[in-house]
Short mmCIF file of C-alpha atoms in Angstrom, two decimals:
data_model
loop_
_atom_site.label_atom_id
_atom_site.label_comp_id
_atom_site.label_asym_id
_atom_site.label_seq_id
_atom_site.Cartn_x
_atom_site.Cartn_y
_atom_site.Cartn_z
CA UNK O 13 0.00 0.00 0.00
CA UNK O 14 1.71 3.53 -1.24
CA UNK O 15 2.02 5.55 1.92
CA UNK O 16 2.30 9.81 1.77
CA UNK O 17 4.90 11.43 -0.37
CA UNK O 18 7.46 14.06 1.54
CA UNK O 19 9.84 16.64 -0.19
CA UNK O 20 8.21 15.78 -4.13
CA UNK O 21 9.90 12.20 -3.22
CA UNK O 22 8.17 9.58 -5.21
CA UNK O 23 5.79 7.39 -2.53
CA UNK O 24 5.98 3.51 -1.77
CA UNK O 25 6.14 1.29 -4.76
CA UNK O 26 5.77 4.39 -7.29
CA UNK O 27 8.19 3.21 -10.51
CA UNK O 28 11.41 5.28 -8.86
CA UNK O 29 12.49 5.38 -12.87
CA UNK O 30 9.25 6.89 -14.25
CA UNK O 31 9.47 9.95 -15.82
CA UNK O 32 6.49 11.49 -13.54
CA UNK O 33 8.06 10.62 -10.17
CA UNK O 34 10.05 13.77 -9.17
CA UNK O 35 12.62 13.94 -7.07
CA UNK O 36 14.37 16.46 -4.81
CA UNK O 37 17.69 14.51 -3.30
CA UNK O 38 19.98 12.47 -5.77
CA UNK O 39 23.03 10.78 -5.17
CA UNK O 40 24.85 13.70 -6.41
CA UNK O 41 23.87 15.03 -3.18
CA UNK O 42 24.14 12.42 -0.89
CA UNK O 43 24.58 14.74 2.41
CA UNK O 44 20.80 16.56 1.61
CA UNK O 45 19.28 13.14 2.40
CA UNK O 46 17.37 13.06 5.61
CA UNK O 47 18.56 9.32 6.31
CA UNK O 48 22.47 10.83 6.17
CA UNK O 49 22.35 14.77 6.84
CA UNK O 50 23.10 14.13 10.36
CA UNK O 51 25.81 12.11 9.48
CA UNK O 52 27.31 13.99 6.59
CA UNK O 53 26.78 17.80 7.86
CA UNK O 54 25.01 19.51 11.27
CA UNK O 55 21.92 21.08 11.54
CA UNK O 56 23.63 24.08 12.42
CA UNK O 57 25.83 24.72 9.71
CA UNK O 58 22.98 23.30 7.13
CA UNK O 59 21.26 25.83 8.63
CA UNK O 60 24.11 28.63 8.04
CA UNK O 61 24.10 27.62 4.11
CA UNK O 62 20.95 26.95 3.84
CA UNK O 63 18.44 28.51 0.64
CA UNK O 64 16.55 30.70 3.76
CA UNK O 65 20.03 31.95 5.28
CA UNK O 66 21.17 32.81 1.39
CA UNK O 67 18.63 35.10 0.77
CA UNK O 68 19.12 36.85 4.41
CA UNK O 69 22.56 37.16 3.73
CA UNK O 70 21.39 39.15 0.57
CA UNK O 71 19.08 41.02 2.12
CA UNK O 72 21.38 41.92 4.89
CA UNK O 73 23.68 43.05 2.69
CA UNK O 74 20.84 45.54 0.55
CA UNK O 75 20.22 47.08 4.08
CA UNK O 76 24.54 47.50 5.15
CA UNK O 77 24.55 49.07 1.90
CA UNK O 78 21.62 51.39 1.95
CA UNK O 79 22.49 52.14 5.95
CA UNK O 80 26.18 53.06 4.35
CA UNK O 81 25.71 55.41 1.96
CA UNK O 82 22.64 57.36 3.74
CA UNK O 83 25.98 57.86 6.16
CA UNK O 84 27.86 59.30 3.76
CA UNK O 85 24.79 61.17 2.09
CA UNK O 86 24.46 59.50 -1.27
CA UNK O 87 20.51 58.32 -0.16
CA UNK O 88 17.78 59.57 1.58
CA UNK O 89 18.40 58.59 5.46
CA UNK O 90 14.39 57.70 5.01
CA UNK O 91 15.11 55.64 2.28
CA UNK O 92 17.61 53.51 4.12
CA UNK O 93 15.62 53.08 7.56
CA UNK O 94 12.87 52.03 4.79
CA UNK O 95 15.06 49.04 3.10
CA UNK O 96 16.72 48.24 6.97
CA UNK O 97 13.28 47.61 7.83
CA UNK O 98 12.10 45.66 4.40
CA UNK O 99 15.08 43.88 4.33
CA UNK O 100 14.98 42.43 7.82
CA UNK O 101 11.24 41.13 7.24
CA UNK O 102 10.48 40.41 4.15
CA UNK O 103 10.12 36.75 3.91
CA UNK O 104 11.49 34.43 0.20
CA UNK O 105 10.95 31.22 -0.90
CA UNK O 106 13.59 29.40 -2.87
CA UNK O 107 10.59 28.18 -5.06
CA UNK O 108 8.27 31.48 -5.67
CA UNK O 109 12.21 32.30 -7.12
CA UNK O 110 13.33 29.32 -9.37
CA UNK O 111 11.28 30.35 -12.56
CA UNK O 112 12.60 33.52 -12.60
CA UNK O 113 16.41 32.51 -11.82
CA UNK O 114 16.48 29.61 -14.20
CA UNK O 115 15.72 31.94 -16.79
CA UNK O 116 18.15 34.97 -15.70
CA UNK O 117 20.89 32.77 -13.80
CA UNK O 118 21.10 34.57 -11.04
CA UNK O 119 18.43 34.82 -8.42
CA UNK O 120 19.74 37.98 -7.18
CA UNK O 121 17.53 39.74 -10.08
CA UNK O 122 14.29 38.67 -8.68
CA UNK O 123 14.88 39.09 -5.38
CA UNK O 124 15.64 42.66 -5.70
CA UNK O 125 12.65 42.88 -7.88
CA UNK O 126 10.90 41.96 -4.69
CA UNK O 127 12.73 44.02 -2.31
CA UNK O 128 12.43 47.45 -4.76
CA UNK O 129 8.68 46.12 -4.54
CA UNK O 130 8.38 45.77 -0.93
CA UNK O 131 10.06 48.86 -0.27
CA UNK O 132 7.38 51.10 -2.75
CA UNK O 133 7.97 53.04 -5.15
CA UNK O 134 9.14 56.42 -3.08
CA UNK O 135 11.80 54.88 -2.29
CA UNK O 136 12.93 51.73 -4.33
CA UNK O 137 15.09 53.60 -6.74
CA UNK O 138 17.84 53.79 -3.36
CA UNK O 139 17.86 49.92 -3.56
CA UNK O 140 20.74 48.77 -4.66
CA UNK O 141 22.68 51.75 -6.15
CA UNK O 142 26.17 51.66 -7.79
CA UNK O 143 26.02 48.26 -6.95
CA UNK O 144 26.18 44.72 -9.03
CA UNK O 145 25.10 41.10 -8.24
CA UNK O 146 28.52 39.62 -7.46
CA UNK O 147 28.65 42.80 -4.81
CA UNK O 148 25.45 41.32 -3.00
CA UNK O 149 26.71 37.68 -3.24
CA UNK O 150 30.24 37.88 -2.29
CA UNK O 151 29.33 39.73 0.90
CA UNK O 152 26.14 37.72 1.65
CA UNK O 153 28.88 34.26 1.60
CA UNK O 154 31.55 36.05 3.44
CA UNK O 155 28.56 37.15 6.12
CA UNK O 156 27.67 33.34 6.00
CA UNK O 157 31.14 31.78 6.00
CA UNK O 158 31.65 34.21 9.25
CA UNK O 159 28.76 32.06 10.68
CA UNK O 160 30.41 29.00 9.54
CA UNK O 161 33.84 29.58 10.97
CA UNK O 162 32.29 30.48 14.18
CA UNK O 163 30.88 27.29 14.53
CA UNK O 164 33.92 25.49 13.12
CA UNK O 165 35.85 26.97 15.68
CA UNK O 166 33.26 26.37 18.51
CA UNK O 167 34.01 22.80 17.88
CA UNK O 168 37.55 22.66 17.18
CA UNK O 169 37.94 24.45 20.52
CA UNK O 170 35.72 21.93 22.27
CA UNK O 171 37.94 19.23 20.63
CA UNK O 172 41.09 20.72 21.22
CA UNK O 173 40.16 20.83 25.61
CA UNK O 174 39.13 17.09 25.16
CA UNK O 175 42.66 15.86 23.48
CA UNK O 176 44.57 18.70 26.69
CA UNK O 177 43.19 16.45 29.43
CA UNK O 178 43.40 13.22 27.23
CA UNK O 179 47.19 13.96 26.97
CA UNK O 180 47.95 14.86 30.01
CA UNK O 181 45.95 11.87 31.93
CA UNK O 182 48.03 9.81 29.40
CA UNK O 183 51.34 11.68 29.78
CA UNK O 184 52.79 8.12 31.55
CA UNK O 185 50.80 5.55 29.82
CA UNK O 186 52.97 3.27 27.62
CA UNK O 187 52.71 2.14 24.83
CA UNK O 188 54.46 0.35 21.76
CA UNK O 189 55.67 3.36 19.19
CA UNK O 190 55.74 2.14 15.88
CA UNK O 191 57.11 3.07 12.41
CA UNK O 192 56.59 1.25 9.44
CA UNK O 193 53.86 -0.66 10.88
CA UNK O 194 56.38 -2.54 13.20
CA UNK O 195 56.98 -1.79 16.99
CA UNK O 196 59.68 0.26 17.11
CA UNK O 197 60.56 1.54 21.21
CA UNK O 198 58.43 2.67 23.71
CA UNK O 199 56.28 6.04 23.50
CA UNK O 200 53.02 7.03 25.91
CA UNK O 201 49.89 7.13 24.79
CA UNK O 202 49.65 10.86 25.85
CA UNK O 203 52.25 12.16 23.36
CA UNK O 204 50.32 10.05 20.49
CA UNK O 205 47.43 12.51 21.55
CA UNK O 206 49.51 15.38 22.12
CA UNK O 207 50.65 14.99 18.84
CA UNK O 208 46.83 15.25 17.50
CA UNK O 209 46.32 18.16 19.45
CA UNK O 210 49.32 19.93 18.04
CA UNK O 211 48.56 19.30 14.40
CA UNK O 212 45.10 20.26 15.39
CA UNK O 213 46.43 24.08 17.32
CA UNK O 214 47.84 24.47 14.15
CA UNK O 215 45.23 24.22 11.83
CA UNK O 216 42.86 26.11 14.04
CA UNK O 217 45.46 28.77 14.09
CA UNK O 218 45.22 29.18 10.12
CA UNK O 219 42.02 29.36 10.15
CA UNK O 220 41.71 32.27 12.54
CA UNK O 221 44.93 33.78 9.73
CA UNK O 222 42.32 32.71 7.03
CA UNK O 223 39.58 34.21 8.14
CA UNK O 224 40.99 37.75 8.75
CA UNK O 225 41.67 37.60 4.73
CA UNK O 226 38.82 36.07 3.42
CA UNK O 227 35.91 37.86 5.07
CA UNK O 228 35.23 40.88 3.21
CA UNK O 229 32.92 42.87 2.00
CA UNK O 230 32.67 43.37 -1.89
CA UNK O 231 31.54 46.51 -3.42
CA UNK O 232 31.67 48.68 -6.68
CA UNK O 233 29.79 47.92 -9.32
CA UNK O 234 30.24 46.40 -12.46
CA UNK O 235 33.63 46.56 -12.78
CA UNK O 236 34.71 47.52 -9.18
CA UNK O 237 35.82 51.02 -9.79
CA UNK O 238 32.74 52.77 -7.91
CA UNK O 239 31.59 54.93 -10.80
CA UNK O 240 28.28 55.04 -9.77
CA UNK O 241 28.77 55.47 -6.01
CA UNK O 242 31.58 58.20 -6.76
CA UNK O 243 34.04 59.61 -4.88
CA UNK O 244 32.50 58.20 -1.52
CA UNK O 245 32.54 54.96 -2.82
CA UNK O 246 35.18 53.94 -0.41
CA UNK O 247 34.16 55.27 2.75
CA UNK O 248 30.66 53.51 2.13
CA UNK O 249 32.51 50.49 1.57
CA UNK O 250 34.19 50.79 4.99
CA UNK O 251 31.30 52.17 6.68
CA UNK O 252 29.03 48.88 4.99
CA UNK O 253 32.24 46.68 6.92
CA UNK O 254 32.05 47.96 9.86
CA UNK O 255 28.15 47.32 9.68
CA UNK O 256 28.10 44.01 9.04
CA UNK O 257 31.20 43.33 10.84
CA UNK O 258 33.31 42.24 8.01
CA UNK O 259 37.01 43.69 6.47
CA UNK O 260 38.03 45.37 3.30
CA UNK O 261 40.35 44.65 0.70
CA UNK O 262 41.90 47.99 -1.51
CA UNK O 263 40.79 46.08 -4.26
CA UNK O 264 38.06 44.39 -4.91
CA UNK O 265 38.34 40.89 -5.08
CA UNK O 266 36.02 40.08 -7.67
CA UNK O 267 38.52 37.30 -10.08
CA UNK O 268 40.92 37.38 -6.76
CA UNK O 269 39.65 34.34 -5.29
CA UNK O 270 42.62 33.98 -2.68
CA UNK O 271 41.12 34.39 0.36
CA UNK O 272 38.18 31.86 -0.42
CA UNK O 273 41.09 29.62 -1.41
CA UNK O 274 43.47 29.97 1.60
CA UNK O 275 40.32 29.53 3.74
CA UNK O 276 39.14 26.50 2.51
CA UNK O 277 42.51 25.26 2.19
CA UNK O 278 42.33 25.90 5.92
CA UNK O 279 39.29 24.10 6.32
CA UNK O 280 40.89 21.01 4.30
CA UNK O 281 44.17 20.81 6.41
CA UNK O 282 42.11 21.20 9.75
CA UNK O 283 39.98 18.17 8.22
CA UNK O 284 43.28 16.36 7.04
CA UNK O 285 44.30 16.58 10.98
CA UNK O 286 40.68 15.21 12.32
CA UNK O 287 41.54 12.67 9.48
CA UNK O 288 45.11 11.54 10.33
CA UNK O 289 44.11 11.21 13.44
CA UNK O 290 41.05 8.99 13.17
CA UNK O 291 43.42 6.74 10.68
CA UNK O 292 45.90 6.48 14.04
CA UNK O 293 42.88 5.65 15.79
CA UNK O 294 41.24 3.18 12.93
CA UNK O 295 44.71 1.14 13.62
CA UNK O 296 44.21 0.91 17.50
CA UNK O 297 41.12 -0.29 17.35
CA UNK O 298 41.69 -3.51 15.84
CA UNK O 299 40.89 -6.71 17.24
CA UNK O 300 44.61 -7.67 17.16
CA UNK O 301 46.03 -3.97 18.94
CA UNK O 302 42.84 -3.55 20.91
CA UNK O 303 44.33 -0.92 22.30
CA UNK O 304 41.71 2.24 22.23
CA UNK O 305 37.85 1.65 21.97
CA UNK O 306 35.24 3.61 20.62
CA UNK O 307 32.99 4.53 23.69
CA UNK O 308 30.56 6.97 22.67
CA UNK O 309 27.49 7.10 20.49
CA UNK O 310 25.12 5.35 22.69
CA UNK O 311 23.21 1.95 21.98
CA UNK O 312 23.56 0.03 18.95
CA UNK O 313 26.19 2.34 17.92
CA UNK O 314 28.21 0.67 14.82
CA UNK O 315 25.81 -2.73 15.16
CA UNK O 316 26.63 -5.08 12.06
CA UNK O 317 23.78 -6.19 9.87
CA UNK O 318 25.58 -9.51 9.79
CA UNK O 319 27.90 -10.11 12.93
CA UNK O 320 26.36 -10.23 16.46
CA UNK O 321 29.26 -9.73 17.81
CA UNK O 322 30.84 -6.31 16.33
CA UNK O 323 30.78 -2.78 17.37
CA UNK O 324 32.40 -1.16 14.51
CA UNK O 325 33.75 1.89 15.11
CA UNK O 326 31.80 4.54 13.30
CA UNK O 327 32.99 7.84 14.84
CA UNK O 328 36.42 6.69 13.53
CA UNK O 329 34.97 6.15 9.89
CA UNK O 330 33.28 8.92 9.56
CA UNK O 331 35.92 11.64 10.82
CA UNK O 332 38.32 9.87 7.96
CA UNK O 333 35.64 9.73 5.52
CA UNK O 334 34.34 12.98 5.61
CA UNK O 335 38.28 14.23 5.69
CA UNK O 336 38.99 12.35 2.70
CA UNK O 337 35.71 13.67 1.04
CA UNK O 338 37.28 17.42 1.83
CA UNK O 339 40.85 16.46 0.68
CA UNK O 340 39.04 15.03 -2.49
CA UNK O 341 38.11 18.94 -3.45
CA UNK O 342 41.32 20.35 -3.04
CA UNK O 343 41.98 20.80 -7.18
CA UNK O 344 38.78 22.32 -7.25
CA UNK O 345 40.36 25.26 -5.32
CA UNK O 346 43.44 25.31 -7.83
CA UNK O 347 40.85 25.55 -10.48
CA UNK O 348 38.91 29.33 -8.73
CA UNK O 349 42.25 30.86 -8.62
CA UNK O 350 42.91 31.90 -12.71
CA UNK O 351 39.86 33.87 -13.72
CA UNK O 352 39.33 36.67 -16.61
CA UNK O 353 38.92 40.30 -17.10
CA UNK O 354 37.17 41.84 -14.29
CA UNK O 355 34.62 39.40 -13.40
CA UNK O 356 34.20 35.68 -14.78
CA UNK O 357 30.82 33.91 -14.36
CA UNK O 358 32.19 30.60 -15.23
CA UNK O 359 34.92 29.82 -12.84
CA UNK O 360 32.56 31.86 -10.19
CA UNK O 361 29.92 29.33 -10.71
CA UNK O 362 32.55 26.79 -9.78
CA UNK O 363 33.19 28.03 -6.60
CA UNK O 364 29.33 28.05 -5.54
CA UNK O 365 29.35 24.59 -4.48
CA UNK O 366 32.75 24.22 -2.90
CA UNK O 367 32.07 26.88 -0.38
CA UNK O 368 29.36 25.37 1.74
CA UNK O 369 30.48 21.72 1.25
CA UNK O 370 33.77 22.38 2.43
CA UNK O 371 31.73 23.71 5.95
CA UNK O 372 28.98 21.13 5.93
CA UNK O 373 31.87 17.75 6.08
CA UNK O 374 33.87 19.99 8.10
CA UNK O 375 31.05 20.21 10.67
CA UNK O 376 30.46 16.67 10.85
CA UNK O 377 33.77 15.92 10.99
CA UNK O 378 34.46 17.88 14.02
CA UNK O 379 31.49 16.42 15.97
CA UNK O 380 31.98 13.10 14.64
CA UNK O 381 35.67 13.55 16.26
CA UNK O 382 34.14 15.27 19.73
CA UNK O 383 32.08 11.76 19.99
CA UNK O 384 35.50 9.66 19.22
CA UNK O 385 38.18 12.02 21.68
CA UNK O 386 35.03 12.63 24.59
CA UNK O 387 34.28 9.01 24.65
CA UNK O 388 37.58 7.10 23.92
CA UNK O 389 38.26 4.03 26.02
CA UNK O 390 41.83 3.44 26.38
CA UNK O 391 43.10 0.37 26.93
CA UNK O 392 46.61 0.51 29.58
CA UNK O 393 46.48 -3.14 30.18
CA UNK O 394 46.85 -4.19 26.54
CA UNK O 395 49.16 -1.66 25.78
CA UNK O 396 51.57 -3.04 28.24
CA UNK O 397 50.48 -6.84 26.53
CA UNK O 398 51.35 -5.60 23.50
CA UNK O 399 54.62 -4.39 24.21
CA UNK O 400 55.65 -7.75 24.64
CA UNK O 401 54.46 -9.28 21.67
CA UNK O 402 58.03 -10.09 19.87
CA UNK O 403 59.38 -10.93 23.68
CA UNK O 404 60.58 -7.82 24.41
CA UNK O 405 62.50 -6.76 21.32
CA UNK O 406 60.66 -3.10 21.19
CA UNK O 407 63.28 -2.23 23.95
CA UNK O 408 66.18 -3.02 21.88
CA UNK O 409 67.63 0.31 21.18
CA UNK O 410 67.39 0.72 25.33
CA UNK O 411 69.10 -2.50 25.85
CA UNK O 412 71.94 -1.53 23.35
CA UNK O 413 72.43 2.03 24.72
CA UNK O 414 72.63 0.32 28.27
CA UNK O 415 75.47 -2.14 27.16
CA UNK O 416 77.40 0.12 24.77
CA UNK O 417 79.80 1.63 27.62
CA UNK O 418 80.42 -2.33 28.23
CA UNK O 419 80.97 -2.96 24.57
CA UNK O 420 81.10 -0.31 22.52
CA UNK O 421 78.07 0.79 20.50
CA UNK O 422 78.65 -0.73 17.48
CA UNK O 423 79.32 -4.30 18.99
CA UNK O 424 76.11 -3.57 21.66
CA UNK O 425 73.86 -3.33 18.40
CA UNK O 426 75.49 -6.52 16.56
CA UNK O 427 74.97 -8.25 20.22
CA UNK O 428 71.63 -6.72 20.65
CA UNK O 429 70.64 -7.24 16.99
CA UNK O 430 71.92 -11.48 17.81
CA UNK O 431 69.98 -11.81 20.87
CA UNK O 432 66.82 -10.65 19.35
CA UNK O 433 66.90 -13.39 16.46
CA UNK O 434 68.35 -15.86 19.17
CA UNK O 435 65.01 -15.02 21.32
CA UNK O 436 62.85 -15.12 18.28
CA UNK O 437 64.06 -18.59 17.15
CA UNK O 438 64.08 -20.37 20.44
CA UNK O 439 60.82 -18.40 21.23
CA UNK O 440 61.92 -16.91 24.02
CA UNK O 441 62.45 -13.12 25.62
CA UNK O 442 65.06 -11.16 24.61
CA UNK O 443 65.23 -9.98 28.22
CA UNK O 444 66.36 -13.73 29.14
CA UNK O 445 68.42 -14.45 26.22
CA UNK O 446 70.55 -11.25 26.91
CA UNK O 447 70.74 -12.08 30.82
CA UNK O 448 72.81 -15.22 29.78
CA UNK O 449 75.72 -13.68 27.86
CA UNK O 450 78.49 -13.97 28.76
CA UNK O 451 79.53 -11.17 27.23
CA UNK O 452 77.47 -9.45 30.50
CA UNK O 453 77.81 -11.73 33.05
CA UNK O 454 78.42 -9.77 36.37
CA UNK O 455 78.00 -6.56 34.31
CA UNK O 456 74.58 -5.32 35.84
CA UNK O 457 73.00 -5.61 38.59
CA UNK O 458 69.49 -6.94 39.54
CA UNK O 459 68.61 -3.24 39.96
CA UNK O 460 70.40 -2.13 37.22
CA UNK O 461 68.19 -5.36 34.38
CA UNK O 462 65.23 -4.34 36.52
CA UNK O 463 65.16 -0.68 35.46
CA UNK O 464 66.71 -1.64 32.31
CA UNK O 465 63.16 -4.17 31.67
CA UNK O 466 60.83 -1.47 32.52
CA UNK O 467 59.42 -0.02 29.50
CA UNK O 468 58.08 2.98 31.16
CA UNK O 469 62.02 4.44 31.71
CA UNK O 470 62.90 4.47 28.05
CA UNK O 471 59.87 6.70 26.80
CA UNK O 472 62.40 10.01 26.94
CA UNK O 473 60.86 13.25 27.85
CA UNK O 474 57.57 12.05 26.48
CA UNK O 475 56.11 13.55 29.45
CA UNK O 476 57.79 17.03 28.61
CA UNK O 477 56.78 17.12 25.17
CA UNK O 478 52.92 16.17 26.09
CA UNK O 479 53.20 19.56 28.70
CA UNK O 480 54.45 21.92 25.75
CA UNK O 481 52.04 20.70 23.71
CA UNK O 482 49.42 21.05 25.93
CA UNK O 483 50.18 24.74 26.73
CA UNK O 484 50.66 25.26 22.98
CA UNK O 485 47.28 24.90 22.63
CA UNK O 486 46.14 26.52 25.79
CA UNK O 487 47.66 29.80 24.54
CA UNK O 488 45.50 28.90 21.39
CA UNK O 489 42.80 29.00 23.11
CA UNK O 490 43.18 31.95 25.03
CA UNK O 491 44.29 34.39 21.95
#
């Protein structure tokens, strides 16, 4: 039985390939599907980008501009508290619009047509003036991608307090360090995460560079020279800034796509540090390592359609994912950089999509890595386990540092490097193997193979490095 339709999507058993079945949400936008927003983007920033918070941004933007040049005397100051208060309450639909823009290409045109409307006819001639569509857009995304970065950084900062106390409860945990995929000497757990908060600092910190370069308001005209506005034209631009609360540029930046760039570049290096470090996690978890566990997400969280007995870990997948899907747009940014003359619809056009994508993953991302840092379990006892997996070998280069004032260091590392296959072959510790030599005999003490046995003395100044780390990113924070 066909059950109610929702969003023009076809209903229950309707032919989905039928020419008459219409529908709003294709694969080629995977993250505006109800069943995946939440998973692919937050409500918030959807909300920032959204169709409604477009045309706001616009309108916002009509009344800045209006408010600014009734400063500076080029309008009425009647006229401008008229558009202020049009502009803040008249109310668009993306639909009553779509006609209209389809057939003009931009929907800027009939918008204003409704605003110059709404405002009557005394006054809509002071809607608008010296001014050009790419004016109104360009400051409506940088007033949106102001939200955006607020929230970006909202999150990041969250994150960034989460990994501080991770670290430092961590600072003395140990763990196997590994390069290459093989064990290599001991580390702690809390300089692993230190060194996720670091790369994280720093990507927060170009962002707050970024954004000081790539909010901006744009205005003056058709070909940016202000020959309609006149003389004033920039002191309205700087007055319209300091409305909205954006920055100016000499120039405008119409084919000097830049600071878009560098900001989503920004945004895709921030992403690429969520994502290296849920691929550090993505190892850890494995049945084998076991050494971290997903702990967050609540019931049912990363239940197999198959396997009864697995808890995959989805907070880990999707941080990487949705990383990888932002890396995956990076020539994309290349491609905005080169553009014609003084303004150049087609590489413009580009850019439309890449802007609010690159905020929607990037907002998922962070809160999919919130849920993975605020709920990680960590695993000591296994990481201790696992340290003597290969009988001890991980603390080779401490046993050959030990014995090279005995032998010399370059016969301590052939001895070293002969115990560990000895140990491996007869399946026993190195620790033992080594205790046998006689090269050693009645060279150390008991105290002396005791300490020497102890993982947790030949981590270095892990513990040092976790604190500058740590207060690295508390003066982040603070600035």
């Amino acid at each position: 039985m066909a059950t109610g339709s929702r969003d023009g999507e076809p209903q229950t058993g309707q032919d989905l390939g039928s020419a008459d079945a219409p529908t709003v949400r294709s694969p080629a936008a995977l993250i505006e599907y109800e069943m995946y927003s939440d998973l692919m983007s937050t409500p918030e920033m959807r909300s920032v980008f959204s169709e409604t918070s477009t045309l706001r941004a616009w309108l916002k933007t009509w009344a800045a501009m209006a408010e600014a040049q009734a400063e500076h005397g080029l309008i009425p100051k009647e006229a401008a508290v008229r558009i202020v208060e049009v502009s803040g309450s008249l109310t668009l639909s993306g639909a009553e619009l779509a006609a209209e823009t389809r057939s003009v290409g931009r929907a800027t045109v009939p918008v204003l047509q409704r605003l110059r409307a709404a405002v009557g006819k005394d006054f809509a001639n002071h809607v608008h003036v010296g001014s050009t569509t790419q004016d109104i857009m360009d400051t409506g995304l940088a007033l949106q991608m102001k939200q955006g970065l607020d929230l970006l950084d909202r999150d990041t900062t969250v994150l960034m307090q989460k990994l501080i106390e991770l670290a430092r409860s961590h600072k003395s945990t140990v763990m196997a360090g590994r390069t290459n995929g093989l064990q290599a000497a001991p580390i702690t757990f809390g300089l692993k995460a230190a060194g996720w908060l670091s790369e994280i600092t720093r990507g927060r910190d170009r962002l707050k560079l970024a954004r000081s370069r790539a909010l901006m308001v744009q205005l003056g005209g058709p070909v940016g020279t202000f020959d309609v506005i006149g003389s004033k034209g920039i002191a309205v631009r700087a007055s319209m800034a300091r409305i909205l609360g954006l920055g100016t540029q000499p120039v405008g930046w119409y084919t000097s796509r830049d600071g878009i760039a560098e900001m989503l570049f920004a945004i895709g290096l921030l992403a690429s540090a969520l994502g290296h470090m849920a691929v550090e996690t993505g190892l850890l978890v494995r049945t084998e390592i076991d050494e971290v566990r997903e702990g967050g997400g609540g019931a049912g969280r990363g239940r197999s359609s198959a396997m009864p007995q697995k808890s995959n870990p989805r907070s880990t997948e999707y941080v990487e994912g949705l990383s990888r899907a932002i890396q995956s747009k990076a020539a994309g940014l290349y491609a905005i950089l080169w553009q014609s003359n003084e303004r150049s619809g087609g590489v413009w056009i580009a850019e439309w999509p890449l802007v609010p994508e690159h905020f929607l993953l990037a907002s998922s991302a962070l809160r999919h890595a919130n849920e993975l840092i605020g709920g990680l379990v960590v695993n000591k006892g296994k990481m201790l386990a696992n340290l003597n997996l290969d009988g001890g070998a991980v603390l080779s280069e401490a046993f050959a540092g030990a014995l090279a004032p005995l032998l010399g260091r370059t016969q301590a590392y052939e001895f070293i490097k002969a115990s560990v296959q000895r140990a491996r072959t007869q399946n026993r510790s190195v620790a033992s193997v080594i205790s046998e030599a006689i090269e050693i005999t009645g060279q150390l003490s008991g105290v002396d193979l005791d300490r020497l046995l102890d993982p947790g003395q030949h981590v270095g100044l892990s513990a040092e490095l976790v604190d500058l780390a740590c207060t690295e990113a508390e003066v982040s924070l603070r600035s």
